[in-house]
Coordinates of C-alpha atoms in Angstrom, one line a residue:
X1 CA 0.0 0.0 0.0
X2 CA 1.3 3.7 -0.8
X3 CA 2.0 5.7 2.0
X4 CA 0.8 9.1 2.4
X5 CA 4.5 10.7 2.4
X6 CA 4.9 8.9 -0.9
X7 CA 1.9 11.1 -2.0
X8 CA 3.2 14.2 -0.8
X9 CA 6.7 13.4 -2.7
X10 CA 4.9 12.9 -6.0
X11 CA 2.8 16.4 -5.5
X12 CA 6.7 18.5 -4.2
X13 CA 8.2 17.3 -7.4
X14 CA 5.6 18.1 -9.6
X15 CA 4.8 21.2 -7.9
X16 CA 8.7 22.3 -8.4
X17 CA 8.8 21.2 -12.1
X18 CA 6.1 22.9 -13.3
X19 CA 7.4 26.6 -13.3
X20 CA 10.7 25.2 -14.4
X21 CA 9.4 23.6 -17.3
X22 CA 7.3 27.1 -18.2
X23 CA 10.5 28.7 -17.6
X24 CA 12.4 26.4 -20.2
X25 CA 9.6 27.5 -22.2
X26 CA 10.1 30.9 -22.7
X27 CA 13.4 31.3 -23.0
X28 CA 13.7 31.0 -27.0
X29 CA 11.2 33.7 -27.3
X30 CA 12.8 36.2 -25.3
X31 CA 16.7 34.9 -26.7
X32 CA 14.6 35.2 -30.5
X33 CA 12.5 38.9 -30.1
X34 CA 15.0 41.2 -31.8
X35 CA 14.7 39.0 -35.1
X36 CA 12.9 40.4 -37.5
X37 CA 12.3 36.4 -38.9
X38 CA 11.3 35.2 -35.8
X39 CA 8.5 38.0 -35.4
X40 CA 7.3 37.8 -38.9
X41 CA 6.6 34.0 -37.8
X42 CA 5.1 35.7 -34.6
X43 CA 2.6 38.0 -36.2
X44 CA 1.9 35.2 -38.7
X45 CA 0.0 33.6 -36.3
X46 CA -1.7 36.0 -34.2
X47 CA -2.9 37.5 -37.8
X48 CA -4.4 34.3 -38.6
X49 CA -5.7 33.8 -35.5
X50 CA -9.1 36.0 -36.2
X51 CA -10.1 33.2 -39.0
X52 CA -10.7 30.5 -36.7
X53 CA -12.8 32.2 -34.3
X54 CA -15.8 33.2 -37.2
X55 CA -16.3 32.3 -40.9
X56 CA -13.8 34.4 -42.6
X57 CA -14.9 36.6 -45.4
X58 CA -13.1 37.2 -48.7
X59 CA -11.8 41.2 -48.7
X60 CA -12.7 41.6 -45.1
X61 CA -9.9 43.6 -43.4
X62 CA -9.5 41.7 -39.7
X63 CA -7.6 42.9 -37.0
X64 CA -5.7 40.6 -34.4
X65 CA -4.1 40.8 -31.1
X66 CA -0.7 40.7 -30.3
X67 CA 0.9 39.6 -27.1
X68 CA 2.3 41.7 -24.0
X69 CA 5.8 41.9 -25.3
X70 CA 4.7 43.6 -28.9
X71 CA 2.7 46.2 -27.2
X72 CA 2.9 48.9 -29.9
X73 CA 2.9 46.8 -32.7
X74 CA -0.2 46.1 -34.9
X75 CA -1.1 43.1 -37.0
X76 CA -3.8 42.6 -39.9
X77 CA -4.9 40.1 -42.2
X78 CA -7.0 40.3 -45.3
X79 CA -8.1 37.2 -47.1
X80 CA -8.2 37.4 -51.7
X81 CA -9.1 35.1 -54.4
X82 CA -5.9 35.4 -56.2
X83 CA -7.4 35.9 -59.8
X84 CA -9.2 39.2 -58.3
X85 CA -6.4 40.8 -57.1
X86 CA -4.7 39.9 -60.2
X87 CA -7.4 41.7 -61.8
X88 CA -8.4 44.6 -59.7
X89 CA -5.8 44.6 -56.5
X90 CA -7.0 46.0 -53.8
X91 CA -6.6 50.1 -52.8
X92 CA -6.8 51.0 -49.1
X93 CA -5.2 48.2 -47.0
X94 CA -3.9 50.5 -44.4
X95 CA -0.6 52.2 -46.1
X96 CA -1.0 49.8 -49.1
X97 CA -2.6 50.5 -52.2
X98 CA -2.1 47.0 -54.4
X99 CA -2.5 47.4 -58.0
X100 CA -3.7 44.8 -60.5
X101 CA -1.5 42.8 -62.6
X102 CA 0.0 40.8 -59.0
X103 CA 1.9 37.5 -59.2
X104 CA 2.2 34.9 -56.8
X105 CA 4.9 32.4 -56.6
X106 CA 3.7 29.7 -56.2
X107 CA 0.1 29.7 -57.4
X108 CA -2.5 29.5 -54.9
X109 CA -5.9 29.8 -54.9
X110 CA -6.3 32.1 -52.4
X111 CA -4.2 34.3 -51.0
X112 CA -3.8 36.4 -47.0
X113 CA -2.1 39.4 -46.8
X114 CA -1.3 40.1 -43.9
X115 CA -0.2 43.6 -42.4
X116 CA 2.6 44.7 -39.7
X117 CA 3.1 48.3 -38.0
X118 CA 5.9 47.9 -35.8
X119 CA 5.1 51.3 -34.2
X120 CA 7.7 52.3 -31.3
X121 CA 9.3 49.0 -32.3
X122 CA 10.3 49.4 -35.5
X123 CA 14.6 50.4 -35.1
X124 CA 14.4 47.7 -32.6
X125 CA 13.7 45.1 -35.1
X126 CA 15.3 47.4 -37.8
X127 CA 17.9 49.4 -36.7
X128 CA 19.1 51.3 -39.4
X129 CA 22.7 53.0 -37.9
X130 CA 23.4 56.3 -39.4
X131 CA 19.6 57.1 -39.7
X132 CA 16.4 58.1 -38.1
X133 CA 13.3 56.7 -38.3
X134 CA 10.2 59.7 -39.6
X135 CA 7.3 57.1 -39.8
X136 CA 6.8 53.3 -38.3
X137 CA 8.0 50.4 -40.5
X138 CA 5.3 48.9 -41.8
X139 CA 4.7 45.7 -43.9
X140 CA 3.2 43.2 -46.2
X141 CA 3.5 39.5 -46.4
X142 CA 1.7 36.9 -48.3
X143 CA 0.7 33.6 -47.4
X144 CA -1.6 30.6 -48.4
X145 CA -4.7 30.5 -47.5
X146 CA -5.5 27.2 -47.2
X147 CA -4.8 26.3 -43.6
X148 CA -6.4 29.1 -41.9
X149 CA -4.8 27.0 -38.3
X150 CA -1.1 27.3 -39.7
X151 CA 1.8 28.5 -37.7
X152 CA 5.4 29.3 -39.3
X153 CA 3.8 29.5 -42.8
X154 CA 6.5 30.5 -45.9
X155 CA 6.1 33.4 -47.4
X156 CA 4.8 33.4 -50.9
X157 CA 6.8 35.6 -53.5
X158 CA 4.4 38.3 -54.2
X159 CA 5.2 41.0 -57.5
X160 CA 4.0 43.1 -59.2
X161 CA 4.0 43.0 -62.7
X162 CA 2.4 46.2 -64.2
X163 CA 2.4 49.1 -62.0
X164 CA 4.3 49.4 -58.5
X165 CA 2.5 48.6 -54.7
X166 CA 2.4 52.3 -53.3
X167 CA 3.1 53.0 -49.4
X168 CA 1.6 56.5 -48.3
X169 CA 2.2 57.5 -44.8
X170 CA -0.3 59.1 -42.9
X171 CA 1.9 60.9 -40.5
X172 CA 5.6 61.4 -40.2
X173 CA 7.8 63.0 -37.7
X174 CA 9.6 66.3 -37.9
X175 CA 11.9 67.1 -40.9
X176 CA 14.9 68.2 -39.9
X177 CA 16.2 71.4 -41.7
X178 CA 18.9 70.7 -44.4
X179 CA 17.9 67.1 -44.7
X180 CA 16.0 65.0 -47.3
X181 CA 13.9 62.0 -46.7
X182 CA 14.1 59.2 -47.9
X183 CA 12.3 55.8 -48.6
X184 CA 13.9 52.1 -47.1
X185 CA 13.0 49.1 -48.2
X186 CA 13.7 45.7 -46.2
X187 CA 13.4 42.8 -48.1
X188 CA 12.9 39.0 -46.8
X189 CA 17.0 38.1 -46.9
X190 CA 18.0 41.1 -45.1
X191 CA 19.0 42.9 -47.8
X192 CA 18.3 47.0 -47.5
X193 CA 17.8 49.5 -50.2
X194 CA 16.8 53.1 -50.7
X195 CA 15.2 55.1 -52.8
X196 CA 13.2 59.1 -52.8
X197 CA 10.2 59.7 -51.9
X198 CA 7.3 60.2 -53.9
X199 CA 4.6 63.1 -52.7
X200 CA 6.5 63.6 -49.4
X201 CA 5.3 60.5 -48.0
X202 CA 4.7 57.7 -50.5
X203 CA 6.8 54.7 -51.4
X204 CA 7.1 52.4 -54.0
X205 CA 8.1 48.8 -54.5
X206 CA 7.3 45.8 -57.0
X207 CA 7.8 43.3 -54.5
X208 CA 6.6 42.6 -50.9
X209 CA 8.6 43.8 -47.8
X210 CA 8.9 46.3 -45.2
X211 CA 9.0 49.7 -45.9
X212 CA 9.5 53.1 -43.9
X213 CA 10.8 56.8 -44.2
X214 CA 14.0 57.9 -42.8
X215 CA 16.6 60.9 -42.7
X216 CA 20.2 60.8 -42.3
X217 CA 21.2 61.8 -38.6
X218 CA 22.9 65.3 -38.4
X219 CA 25.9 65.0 -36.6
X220 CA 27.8 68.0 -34.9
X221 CA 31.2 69.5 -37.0
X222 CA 34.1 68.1 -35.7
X223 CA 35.6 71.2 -33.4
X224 CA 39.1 72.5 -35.0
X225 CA 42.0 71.7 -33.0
X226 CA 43.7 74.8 -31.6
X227 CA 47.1 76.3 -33.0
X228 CA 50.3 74.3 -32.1
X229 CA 53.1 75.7 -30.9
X230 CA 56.2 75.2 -31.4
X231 CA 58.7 74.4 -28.6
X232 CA 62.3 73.3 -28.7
X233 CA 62.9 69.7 -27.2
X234 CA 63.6 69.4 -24.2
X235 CA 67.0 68.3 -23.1
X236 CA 67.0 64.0 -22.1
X237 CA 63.1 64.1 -23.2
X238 CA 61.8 62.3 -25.9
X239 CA 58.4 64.9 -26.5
X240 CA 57.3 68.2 -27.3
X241 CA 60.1 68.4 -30.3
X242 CA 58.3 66.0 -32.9
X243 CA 60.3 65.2 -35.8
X244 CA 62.0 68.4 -35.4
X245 CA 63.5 67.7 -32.2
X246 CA 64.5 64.4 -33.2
X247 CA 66.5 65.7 -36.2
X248 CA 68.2 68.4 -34.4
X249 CA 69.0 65.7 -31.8
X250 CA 70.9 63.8 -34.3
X251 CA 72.5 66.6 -35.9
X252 CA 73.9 67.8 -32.7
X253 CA 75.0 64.5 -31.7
X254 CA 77.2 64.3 -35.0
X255 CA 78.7 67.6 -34.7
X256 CA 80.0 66.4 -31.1
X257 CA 80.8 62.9 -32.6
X258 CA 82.8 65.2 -35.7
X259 CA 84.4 67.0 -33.3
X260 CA 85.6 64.3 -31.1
X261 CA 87.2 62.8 -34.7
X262 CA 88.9 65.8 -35.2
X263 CA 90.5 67.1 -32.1
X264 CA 92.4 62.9 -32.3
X265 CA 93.3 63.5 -35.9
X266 CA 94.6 66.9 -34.8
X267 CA 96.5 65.0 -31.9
X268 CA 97.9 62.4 -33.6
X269 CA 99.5 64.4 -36.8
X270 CA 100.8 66.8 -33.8
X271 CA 102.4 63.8 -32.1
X272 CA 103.9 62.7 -35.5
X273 CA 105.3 66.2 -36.7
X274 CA 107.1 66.3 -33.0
X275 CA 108.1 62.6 -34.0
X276 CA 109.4 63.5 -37.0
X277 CA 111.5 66.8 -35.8
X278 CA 113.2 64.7 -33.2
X279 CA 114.3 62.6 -35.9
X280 CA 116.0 65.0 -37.9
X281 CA 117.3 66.5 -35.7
X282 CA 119.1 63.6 -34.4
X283 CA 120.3 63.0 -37.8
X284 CA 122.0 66.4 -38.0
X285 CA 124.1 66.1 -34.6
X286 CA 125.0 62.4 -36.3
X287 CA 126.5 63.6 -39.5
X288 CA 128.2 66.5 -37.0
X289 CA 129.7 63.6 -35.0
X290 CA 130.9 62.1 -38.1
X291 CA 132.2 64.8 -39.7
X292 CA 134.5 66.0 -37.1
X293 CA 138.5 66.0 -36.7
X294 CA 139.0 61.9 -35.5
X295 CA 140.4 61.0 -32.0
X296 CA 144.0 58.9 -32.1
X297 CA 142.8 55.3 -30.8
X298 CA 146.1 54.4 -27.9
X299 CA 146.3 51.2 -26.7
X300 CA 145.7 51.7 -22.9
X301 CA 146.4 47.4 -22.0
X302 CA 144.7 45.4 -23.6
X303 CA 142.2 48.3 -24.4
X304 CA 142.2 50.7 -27.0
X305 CA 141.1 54.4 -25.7
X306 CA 140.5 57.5 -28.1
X307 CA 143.2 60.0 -27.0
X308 CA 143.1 63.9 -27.7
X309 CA 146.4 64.9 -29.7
X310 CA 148.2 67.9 -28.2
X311 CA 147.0 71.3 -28.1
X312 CA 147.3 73.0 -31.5
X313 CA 146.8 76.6 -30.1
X314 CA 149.2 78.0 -28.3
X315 CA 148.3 79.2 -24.6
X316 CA 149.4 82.7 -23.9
X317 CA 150.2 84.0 -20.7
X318 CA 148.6 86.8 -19.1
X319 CA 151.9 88.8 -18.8
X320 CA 152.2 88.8 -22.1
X321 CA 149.4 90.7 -23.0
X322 CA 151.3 93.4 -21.1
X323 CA 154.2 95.2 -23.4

């Protein structure tokens, strides 16, 4: 028999999961809601949500809901028979006037259009660097109309083929002086292109897409940088002389090195005139020596001795100066 704390395990462990698993739940949506993908799958569904709660209508504008975390964003859908809007279109879907002469790839025999206004949202799912948004982005999708119960639907390549799908914006923001508006498009792949606006607020485009009105942001002159002076380097630093500096480092430290060279060049061709002097003038008391009258060599024992000869001047007495 089960006991009653067995009970009371079961209902603590399934009264912890719970939350967890809701938890687990959630957590792609909020890692997913800055992709514009993801929320075109979003809207999708809560477009198409309208059709299963009353027997749609063909060319019945419906509105849906959207949840908590979209507040400011608006969602439509508006269910065709594709040969009508081939042959009439269809003027007045919010900011959309669709002309005839629209393809759809691949055929279908009906068709839902559905609408987004991405209000206060729109550079979060769009951010456009460089640029500011004048009116909501806005956009138009086509599905098949088959399953009205579908999630994650494809898109269906919707074109026009005669005359271009217009975009008029009701209300824009304030126009910047100097500045010119201008018309982006955002296709399915990412891609973004622009283009001028028509009227002062209508777009164009042959294909389907998001659309909006920017202007360029106006960013402040850069401030001029104030006069530099010029200052001498300063001795042992290595700043505040530039190249300048640097070169009249190097010239100065040649001119001592130069100097240095010459005062031992100077040195050593003094030392060798001094040198060479000496020399000569050794010579000359040499060839004196040699040239003189010769000593007479005596043999003094077994050595032989220069000996003076005898006087060859006569001395003269001092009393004979006297007469």
């Amino acid at each position: 028999m089960i006991s009653f704390a067995y009970y009371c395990l079961i209902f603590t462990i399934l009264f912890i999961k719970i939350p967890i698993f809701k938890a687990q739940s959630s957590l792609p949506t909020q890692q997913l809601s800055f992709s514009s993908r993801f929320l075109d799958s979003v809207l999708q569904d809560y477009a198409f949500r309208p059709f299963s709660r009353r027997r749609p209508r063909t060319g019945v504008v419906y509105d849906g809901n959207v949840p908590s975390n979209l507040t400011g964003a608006t969602v439509s859908a508006l269910r065709l028979r594709t040969g009508s809007l081939r042959k009439r279109g269809f003027h007045g879907y919010k900011e959309f006037d669709i002309p005839k002469g629209i393809l759809e790839n691949p055929y279908v025999e009906r068709v839902i259009l559905v609408y987004h206004n991405l209000g206060n949202l729109s550079s979060l799912y769009y951010p456009l660097p460089g640029y500011l948004f004048l009116s909501p982005v806005v956009g138009l999708l086509a599905y098949n109309a088959m399953d009205l119960t579908a999630k994650g639907l494809p898109e269906l390549d919707l074109r026009a083929s005669e005359n271009p799908i217009l975009v008029t914006f009701k209300t824009l923001g304030i126009l910047p002086n100097g500045v010119s508006p201008k018309c982006v498009f955002f296709d399915l792949f990412g891609g973004v292109a622009f283009d001028h606006v028509m009227n002062g607020s209508v777009c164009s485009s042959v294909t389907q897409g998001h659309f909006g009105i920017v202007v360029e942001e106006i960013t402040p002159p850069p401030v001029a940088p104030p006069p530099r002076v010029t200052e001498d380097p300063i001795a042992g630093g290595r700043g505040g002389g530039g190249n300048g500096g640097r070169k009249k480092g190097w010239w100065v430290g040649g001119s001592v090195a130069g100097g240095v060279l010459l005062a031992a060049v100077v040195g050593v061709l003094v030392m060798w005139v001094r040198w060479y002097r000496g020399t000569k003038r050794i010579g000359r008391m040499k060839d004196a020596a040699e040239g003189g009258v010769p000593l007479t060599v005596a043999a003094v024992g077994r050595a032989k001795v220069p000996m003076a000869l005898g006087t060859r001047t006569k001395p003269i007495l001092e009393t004979e100066y006297v007469s």
